[in-house]
Tab-separated table of C-alpha atoms in Angstrom:
chain	number	residue	atom	x	y	z
A	1336	MET	CA	76.337	121.084	81.252
A	1337	ILE	CA	79.959	121.186	80.081
A	1338	ILE	CA	81.069	124.156	77.971
A	1339	LYS	CA	84.464	123.747	76.351
A	1340	VAL	CA	86.380	126.622	74.861
A	1341	TYR	CA	89.357	124.380	74.100
A	1342	THR	CA	89.975	120.860	75.407
A	1343	SER	CA	93.064	120.351	77.477
A	1344	LEU	CA	93.877	119.417	81.060
A	1345	LEU	CA	97.187	120.099	82.755
A	1346	LEU	CA	98.347	117.340	85.096
A	1347	LEU	CA	101.347	118.256	87.224
A	1348	PHE	CA	101.900	115.784	90.037
A	1349	PHE	CA	105.287	114.238	89.273
A	1350	ILE	CA	107.811	114.301	92.156
A	1351	ASN	CA	110.966	112.221	92.164
A	1352	SER	CA	109.508	109.555	89.854
A	1353	VAL	CA	111.536	106.346	89.736
A	1354	TRP	CA	111.347	104.174	86.637
A	1355	THR	CA	112.167	100.487	86.823
A	1356	ARG	CA	112.499	98.114	83.937
A	1357	THR	CA	109.899	95.506	83.040
A	1358	VAL	CA	111.579	92.224	83.769
A	1359	ARG	CA	109.102	89.396	83.751
A	1360	GLN	CA	108.228	89.593	80.068
A	1361	VAL	CA	111.643	88.339	78.971
A	1362	TYR	CA	111.812	85.479	81.443
A	1363	ASP	CA	111.094	82.769	78.859
A	1364	ASP	CA	113.951	83.907	76.611
A	1365	LEU	CA	116.722	83.761	79.219
A	1366	ASP	CA	119.893	81.768	78.697
A	1367	PRO	CA	119.957	78.964	81.322
A	1368	ASP	CA	123.665	79.604	81.991
A	1369	HIS	CA	122.953	83.269	82.571
A	1370	TRP	CA	120.144	82.376	84.979
A	1371	SER	CA	122.263	79.956	87.019
A	1372	ARG	CA	124.530	82.720	88.243
A	1373	TYR	CA	121.695	84.132	90.345
A	1374	THR	CA	119.775	81.103	91.546
A	1375	SER	CA	122.338	80.121	94.174
A	1376	GLU	CA	121.716	83.216	96.295
A	1377	CYS	CA	118.135	83.965	95.293
A	1378	PRO	CA	115.597	83.124	98.045
A	1379	GLN	CA	113.474	80.263	96.786
A	1380	GLU	CA	110.288	82.171	97.598
A	1381	CYS	CA	111.282	85.069	95.315
A	1382	PHE	CA	112.036	85.911	91.703
A	1383	CYS	CA	115.512	87.171	90.752
A	1384	PRO	CA	115.558	88.497	87.172
A	1385	PRO	CA	119.039	88.087	85.648
A	1386	ASN	CA	118.585	91.089	83.385
A	1387	PHE	CA	117.808	93.244	86.443
A	1388	PRO	CA	120.231	91.792	89.028
A	1389	ASN	CA	119.706	94.564	91.570
A	1390	ALA	CA	116.002	93.749	92.020
A	1391	LEU	CA	114.324	91.077	94.125
A	1392	TYR	CA	110.627	90.282	93.653
A	1393	CYS	CA	109.000	88.635	96.671
A	1394	ASP	CA	105.556	90.142	96.200
A	1395	ASN	CA	102.285	88.187	96.299
A	1396	LYS	CA	103.918	85.083	97.796
A	1397	GLY	CA	101.963	84.723	101.031
A	1398	LEU	CA	105.134	85.349	103.031
A	1399	LYS	CA	104.925	85.754	106.796
A	1400	GLU	CA	108.619	86.530	107.197
A	1401	ILE	CA	111.195	88.353	105.094
A	1402	PRO	CA	113.740	85.977	103.524
A	1403	PRO	CA	117.499	86.724	103.593
A	1404	ILE	CA	118.215	89.564	101.179
A	1405	PRO	CA	121.336	89.194	98.957
A	1406	ALA	CA	123.968	91.904	99.154
A	1407	ARG	CA	123.536	92.954	95.510
A	1408	ILE	CA	119.895	94.017	95.927
A	1409	TRP	CA	118.899	97.669	95.524
A	1410	TYR	CA	115.167	97.261	94.839
A	1411	LEU	CA	113.120	95.014	97.121
A	1412	TYR	CA	109.471	94.199	96.434
A	1413	LEU	CA	107.611	92.608	99.357
A	1414	GLN	CA	104.104	93.979	98.862
A	1415	ASN	CA	100.927	91.909	99.173
A	1416	ASN	CA	102.136	89.401	101.742
A	1417	GLN	CA	101.334	88.539	105.375
A	1418	ILE	CA	104.520	89.945	106.900
A	1419	GLU	CA	104.130	91.058	110.527
A	1420	THR	CA	107.684	91.870	111.601
A	1421	LEU	CA	110.759	93.738	110.402
A	1422	SER	CA	113.897	92.360	112.028
A	1423	GLU	CA	117.555	93.020	111.352
A	1424	LYS	CA	118.468	89.441	110.474
A	1425	PRO	CA	117.201	89.313	106.835
A	1426	PHE	CA	119.006	92.581	106.049
A	1427	VAL	CA	122.445	91.740	107.466
A	1428	ASN	CA	124.042	91.623	103.995
A	1429	ALA	CA	121.674	94.070	102.287
A	1430	SER	CA	123.719	97.229	102.704
A	1431	HIS	CA	122.884	98.669	99.272
A	1432	LEU	CA	119.092	98.869	99.516
A	1433	ARG	CA	117.599	101.945	97.848
A	1434	TRP	CA	113.926	100.961	97.602
A	1435	ILE	CA	111.667	98.793	99.778
A	1436	ASN	CA	108.011	98.191	99.024
A	1437	LEU	CA	106.209	96.665	102.015
A	1438	ASN	CA	102.714	97.830	101.125
A	1439	ARG	CA	99.723	95.688	102.067
A	1440	ASN	CA	101.214	93.584	104.828
A	1441	LYS	CA	100.430	93.292	108.556
A	1442	ILE	CA	103.308	95.215	110.071
A	1443	THR	CA	102.787	96.859	113.469
A	1444	ASN	CA	105.066	99.205	115.362
A	1445	SER	CA	105.818	96.506	117.914
A	1446	GLY	CA	106.836	94.235	115.057
A	1447	ILE	CA	109.604	96.606	113.896
A	1448	GLU	CA	112.897	95.790	115.615
A	1449	SER	CA	114.529	98.862	117.123
A	1450	GLY	CA	116.991	100.505	114.745
A	1451	VAL	CA	116.382	98.168	111.819
A	1452	LEU	CA	115.277	100.968	109.478
A	1453	SER	CA	117.857	103.548	110.492
A	1454	LYS	CA	120.642	101.083	109.709
A	1455	MET	CA	119.631	101.108	106.036
A	1456	LYS	CA	121.964	104.002	105.313
A	1457	ARG	CA	121.357	104.108	101.546
A	1458	LEU	CA	117.591	103.703	101.563
A	1459	LEU	CA	115.797	106.383	99.552
A	1460	TYR	CA	112.232	105.069	99.179
A	1461	LEU	CA	110.240	103.362	101.914
A	1462	PHE	CA	106.677	102.217	101.229
A	1463	LEU	CA	104.653	100.984	104.207
A	1464	GLU	CA	101.121	101.679	103.032
A	1465	ASP	CA	98.162	99.516	104.068
A	1466	ASN	CA	99.724	98.051	107.194
A	1467	GLU	CA	98.744	98.268	110.868
A	1468	LEU	CA	101.026	101.017	112.130
A	1469	GLU	CA	99.722	103.207	114.934
A	1470	GLU	CA	102.523	105.763	114.795
A	1471	VAL	CA	105.236	106.855	112.408
A	1472	PRO	CA	108.086	104.348	112.809
A	1473	ALA	CA	111.316	105.683	114.273
A	1474	PRO	CA	114.177	106.110	113.827
A	1475	LEU	CA	114.204	106.367	110.042
A	1476	PRO	CA	117.069	106.323	107.516
A	1477	VAL	CA	118.496	109.834	107.261
A	1478	GLY	CA	118.784	109.674	103.459
A	1479	LEU	CA	115.097	108.977	102.764
A	1480	GLU	CA	113.541	110.871	99.860
A	1481	GLN	CA	110.051	109.377	99.944
A	1482	LEU	CA	108.080	108.000	102.895
A	1483	ARG	CA	104.644	106.548	102.170
A	1484	LEU	CA	102.518	105.595	105.171
A	1485	ALA	CA	98.994	105.896	103.787
A	1486	ARG	CA	96.093	103.787	105.028
A	1487	ASN	CA	97.475	102.721	108.378
A	1488	LYS	CA	96.109	103.519	111.854
A	1489	ILE	CA	98.571	106.267	112.658
A	1490	SER	CA	97.392	108.633	115.381
A	1491	ARG	CA	100.775	109.669	116.757
A	1492	ILE	CA	103.932	111.206	115.303
A	1493	PRO	CA	106.884	110.781	117.687
A	1494	GLU	CA	108.736	113.952	118.602
A	1495	GLY	CA	111.690	114.621	116.325
A	1496	VAL	CA	111.001	111.673	114.006
A	1497	PHE	CA	111.521	113.879	110.924
A	1498	SER	CA	114.202	116.157	112.344
A	1499	HIS	CA	117.102	114.602	110.422
A	1500	LEU	CA	115.297	113.829	107.145
A	1501	GLU	CA	116.658	116.761	105.179
A	1502	ASN	CA	116.426	114.877	101.868
A	1503	LEU	CA	112.767	113.917	102.199
A	1504	THR	CA	110.700	115.346	99.327
A	1505	MET	CA	107.449	113.377	99.763
A	1506	LEU	CA	105.584	112.490	102.957
A	1507	ASP	CA	102.296	110.637	102.538
A	1508	LEU	CA	100.174	110.201	105.671
A	1509	HIS	CA	96.745	110.158	104.093
A	1510	GLN	CA	93.907	108.019	105.404
A	1511	ASN	CA	95.161	107.564	108.936
A	1512	SER	CA	93.765	108.655	112.327
A	1513	LEU	CA	95.556	111.945	112.896
A	1514	LEU	CA	93.932	114.583	115.115
A	1515	ASP	CA	94.994	118.214	115.399
A	1516	SER	CA	96.859	117.360	118.607
A	1517	ALA	CA	99.178	115.038	116.673
A	1518	LEU	CA	100.546	117.912	114.590
A	1519	GLN	CA	102.564	120.192	116.852
A	1520	SER	CA	104.479	123.312	115.827
A	1521	ASP	CA	107.707	121.295	115.535
A	1522	THR	CA	106.303	118.082	114.026
A	1523	PHE	CA	107.697	118.765	110.555
A	1524	GLN	CA	110.863	120.449	111.745
A	1525	GLY	CA	113.875	119.369	109.691
A	1526	LEU	CA	111.986	118.660	106.463
A	1527	ASN	CA	113.777	121.455	104.650
A	1528	ASN	CA	113.337	119.986	101.175
A	1529	LEU	CA	109.821	118.595	101.452
A	1530	MET	CA	107.793	119.247	98.309
A	1531	GLN	CA	104.656	117.144	98.773
A	1532	LEU	CA	102.743	116.670	102.032
A	1533	ASN	CA	99.592	114.549	101.982
A	1534	ILE	CA	97.459	114.550	105.142
A	1535	ALA	CA	94.132	113.903	103.409
A	1536	LYS	CA	91.489	111.639	104.961
A	1537	ASN	CA	92.393	112.177	108.585
A	1538	SER	CA	90.442	113.857	111.413
A	1539	LEU	CA	91.814	117.394	111.312
A	1540	LYS	CA	89.624	120.349	112.240
A	1541	LYS	CA	92.343	122.976	111.814
A	1542	MET	CA	94.980	123.750	109.233
A	1543	PRO	CA	98.210	122.009	110.345
A	1544	LEU	CA	100.902	124.045	112.036
A	1545	SER	CA	104.337	124.862	110.642
A	1546	ILE	CA	104.179	123.282	107.191
A	1547	PRO	CA	107.735	123.201	105.735
A	1548	ALA	CA	108.444	126.400	103.808
A	1549	ASN	CA	109.426	124.653	100.554
A	1550	THR	CA	106.199	122.658	100.254
A	1551	LEU	CA	104.762	122.782	96.731
A	1552	GLN	CA	101.832	120.381	97.074
A	1553	LEU	CA	99.594	120.313	100.152
A	1554	PHE	CA	96.737	117.815	100.231
A	1555	LEU	CA	94.151	118.162	103.018
A	1556	ASP	CA	91.055	116.629	101.430
A	1557	ASN	CA	88.471	114.758	103.499
A	1558	ASN	CA	89.081	116.339	106.875
A	1559	SER	CA	86.786	118.617	108.913
A	1560	ILE	CA	88.624	121.913	108.461
A	1561	GLU	CA	86.418	124.983	108.985
A	1562	VAL	CA	88.805	127.943	109.027
A	1563	ILE	CA	91.823	129.180	107.079
A	1564	PRO	CA	93.914	131.355	109.453
A	1565	GLU	CA	94.827	134.868	108.343
A	1566	ASN	CA	98.063	134.933	106.285
A	1567	TYR	CA	98.371	131.147	106.591
A	1568	PHE	CA	100.080	130.737	103.218
A	1569	SER	CA	102.710	133.408	103.807
A	1570	ALA	CA	104.671	130.736	105.712
A	1571	ILE	CA	104.612	128.418	102.674
A	1572	PRO	CA	105.319	130.882	99.859
A	1573	LYS	CA	105.978	128.196	97.239
A	1574	VAL	CA	102.731	126.243	97.584
A	1575	THR	CA	101.430	125.564	94.086
A	1576	PHE	CA	98.822	122.810	94.442
A	1577	LEU	CA	96.331	123.081	97.287
A	1578	ARG	CA	93.568	120.533	97.836
A	1579	LEU	CA	90.882	121.162	100.447
A	1580	ASN	CA	88.037	119.147	98.951
A	1581	TYR	CA	85.488	117.550	101.317
A	1582	ASN	CA	85.982	119.823	104.304
A	1583	LYS	CA	83.651	122.226	106.142
A	1584	LEU	CA	84.815	125.559	104.806
A	1585	SER	CA	82.256	128.376	104.722
A	1586	ASP	CA	82.524	131.973	103.543
A	1587	GLU	CA	83.083	133.086	107.140
A	1588	GLY	CA	85.979	130.675	107.558
A	1589	ILE	CA	88.049	132.187	104.750
A	1590	PRO	CA	89.878	135.523	105.228
A	1591	SER	CA	89.115	138.172	102.609
A	1592	ASN	CA	92.302	137.384	100.697
A	1593	GLY	CA	92.933	133.922	102.081
A	1594	PHE	CA	93.417	132.322	98.646
A	1595	ASN	CA	94.695	135.419	96.872
A	1596	VAL	CA	98.165	133.890	96.750
A	1597	SER	CA	100.349	134.300	93.677
A	1598	SER	CA	102.091	130.928	94.024
A	1599	ILE	CA	98.874	128.844	93.918
A	1600	LEU	CA	98.174	127.501	90.430
A	1601	ASP	CA	95.697	124.724	91.296
A	1602	LEU	CA	93.076	125.330	94.013
A	1603	GLN	CA	90.539	122.645	94.880
A	1604	LEU	CA	87.649	123.541	97.193
A	1605	SER	CA	85.035	121.044	96.045
A	1606	HIS	CA	82.398	119.691	98.453
A	1607	ASN	CA	82.513	122.481	101.031
A	1608	GLN	CA	79.890	124.993	102.190
A	1609	LEU	CA	80.792	128.094	100.198
A	1610	THR	CA	78.033	130.366	98.906
A	1611	LYS	CA	80.319	132.573	96.835
A	1612	ILE	CA	83.606	132.373	95.005
A	1613	PRO	CA	86.458	133.580	97.252
A	1614	PRO	CA	88.921	136.170	95.885
A	1615	ILE	CA	91.607	134.537	93.762
A	1616	ASN	CA	94.922	135.596	92.305
A	1617	ALA	CA	95.519	136.349	88.648
A	1618	HIS	CA	98.111	133.535	88.507
A	1619	LEU	CA	95.588	130.799	89.378
A	1620	GLU	CA	95.106	128.309	86.516
A	1621	HIS	CA	92.719	125.636	87.873
A	1622	LEU	CA	89.805	126.302	90.235
A	1623	HIS	CA	87.513	123.543	91.545
A	1624	LEU	CA	84.398	124.796	93.349
A	1625	ASP	CA	81.902	122.091	92.483
A	1626	HIS	CA	79.369	120.860	95.033
A	1627	ASN	CA	79.200	123.916	97.229
A	1628	LYS	CA	76.190	126.221	97.789
A	1629	ILE	CA	77.004	128.900	95.224
A	1630	LYS	CA	73.874	130.388	93.645
A	1631	SER	CA	75.298	132.931	91.224
A	1632	VAL	CA	78.546	134.104	89.663
A	1633	ASN	CA	79.486	137.701	88.967
A	1634	GLY	CA	82.511	137.882	86.726
A	1635	THR	CA	83.172	141.531	87.487
A	1636	GLN	CA	83.305	140.835	91.236
A	1637	ILE	CA	85.504	137.734	91.094
A	1638	CYS	CA	87.865	138.983	88.386
A	1639	PRO	CA	91.310	139.341	90.042
A	1640	VAL	CA	92.047	142.450	87.925
A	1641	SER	CA	89.864	145.280	86.741
A	1642	ILE	CA	88.226	144.307	83.464
A	1643	ALA	CA	88.716	147.868	82.228
A	1644	LEU	CA	92.380	147.734	83.188
A	1645	GLU	CA	92.672	144.360	81.469
A	1646	GLU	CA	91.415	145.941	78.257
A	1647	ASP	CA	94.157	148.569	78.516
A	1648	TYR	CA	96.902	145.965	78.973
A	1649	GLY	CA	95.672	143.830	76.082
A	1650	TYR	CA	96.140	140.087	75.547
A	1651	TYR	CA	99.771	140.038	76.664
A	1652	GLY	CA	99.219	142.214	79.687
A	1653	ASN	CA	97.878	141.445	83.106
A	1654	VAL	CA	95.384	138.844	81.904
A	1655	PRO	CA	94.172	136.317	84.528
A	1656	ARG	CA	95.566	132.868	83.782
A	1657	LEU	CA	92.541	130.777	84.789
A	1658	ARG	CA	92.152	127.920	82.294
A	1659	TYR	CA	89.800	125.508	84.048
A	1660	LEU	CA	86.772	126.393	86.163
A	1661	ARG	CA	84.468	123.829	87.733
A	1662	LEU	CA	81.168	124.964	89.233
A	1663	ASP	CA	78.836	121.986	88.806
A	1664	GLY	CA	76.881	120.709	91.788
A	1665	ASN	CA	75.990	124.241	92.927
A	1666	GLU	CA	72.784	126.206	92.417
A	1667	ILE	CA	74.042	128.143	89.417
A	1668	GLN	CA	71.809	128.289	86.353
A	1669	PRO	CA	73.302	128.590	82.866
A	1670	PRO	CA	74.233	130.426	80.763
A	1671	ILE	CA	77.643	131.505	81.972
A	1672	PRO	CA	77.747	135.285	82.475
A	1673	LEU	CA	79.516	137.061	79.652
A	1674	ASP	CA	81.763	138.964	82.071
A	1675	ILE	CA	83.296	135.627	83.151
A	1676	MET	CA	84.523	135.100	79.601
A	1677	ILE	CA	85.641	138.704	79.295
A	1678	CYS	CA	87.728	138.479	82.471
A	1679	PHE	CA	89.171	134.991	82.058
A	1680	ARG	CA	90.210	135.081	78.419
A	1681	LEU	CA	92.404	131.999	78.705
A	1682	LEU	CA	89.597	129.702	79.894
A	1683	GLN	CA	89.697	126.408	78.061
A	1684	ALA	CA	86.919	124.603	79.931
A	1685	VAL	CA	84.050	125.584	82.216
A	1686	VAL	CA	81.922	122.941	83.943
A	1687	ILE	CA	78.613	124.233	85.260
């Protein structure tokens, strides 16, 4: 049963978004003379849009090797091919590259020539998802802002591989083969500006060590985590979005105030083994607790402030900010207790 007080969902997962122009739709209207200026240096396997001269589209071409990249190229699209190796030769003239998409190829660590990536001094975005990497490639360009390595076979992170990546804001390692032993206390050292860390769908049993202090979004879904260490989030005081869906968390594995953290606005604990709602902070806005083992809800007990005190402060006082509460897939029977509505006056939707 879905009870809506007011329909609205807040979606806040935009980090360093890069917008590129749509180029193919104007292809038929191009001036032939304008087009001829680019064909001489454009690899025959690729598409070089004249109205976007800094981009090179070599995606979905069945390529096994990377063609020579012209010097003018900033944005390089090589996804959905059969590429197995990254060598220096195709990039000899490509000193201005900002963005490389190599998703869905067959690249292995042994197929990456030593130093080829680190020589791309201006590279900001590197996408290597859905390949056959067994460890994080190294060395990497020092100016990187986003590194996407999802859906590989990564089980090892070389020592110091991130130590010079001070500009990195997003690191995506989800759906790999990482064990707890792969994440040492200094693994993420140097990532001083990291904002999003995604280690979902790995084989972790413990919360990772030494998460960078500036991390805003931490995704740990689909692991086997059982315990949240005491004061774990004091080391990451800016964490705002925390996802721990599909783990093995029980009531005993969560400290009494483990999630009572003022910075957390979105907390996702779906598909765990909780029998009660853990203490939360008044600043929390979204709480996902569906598909646990919760049998009942007591609004007075879970309210992060005293309901009586809340009455004294009034609407603009210390009112809990919870707007979305999901409790379906538990053993809770409707109706929703009245004290839930009294405590969380800003609730816009409750799913039960």
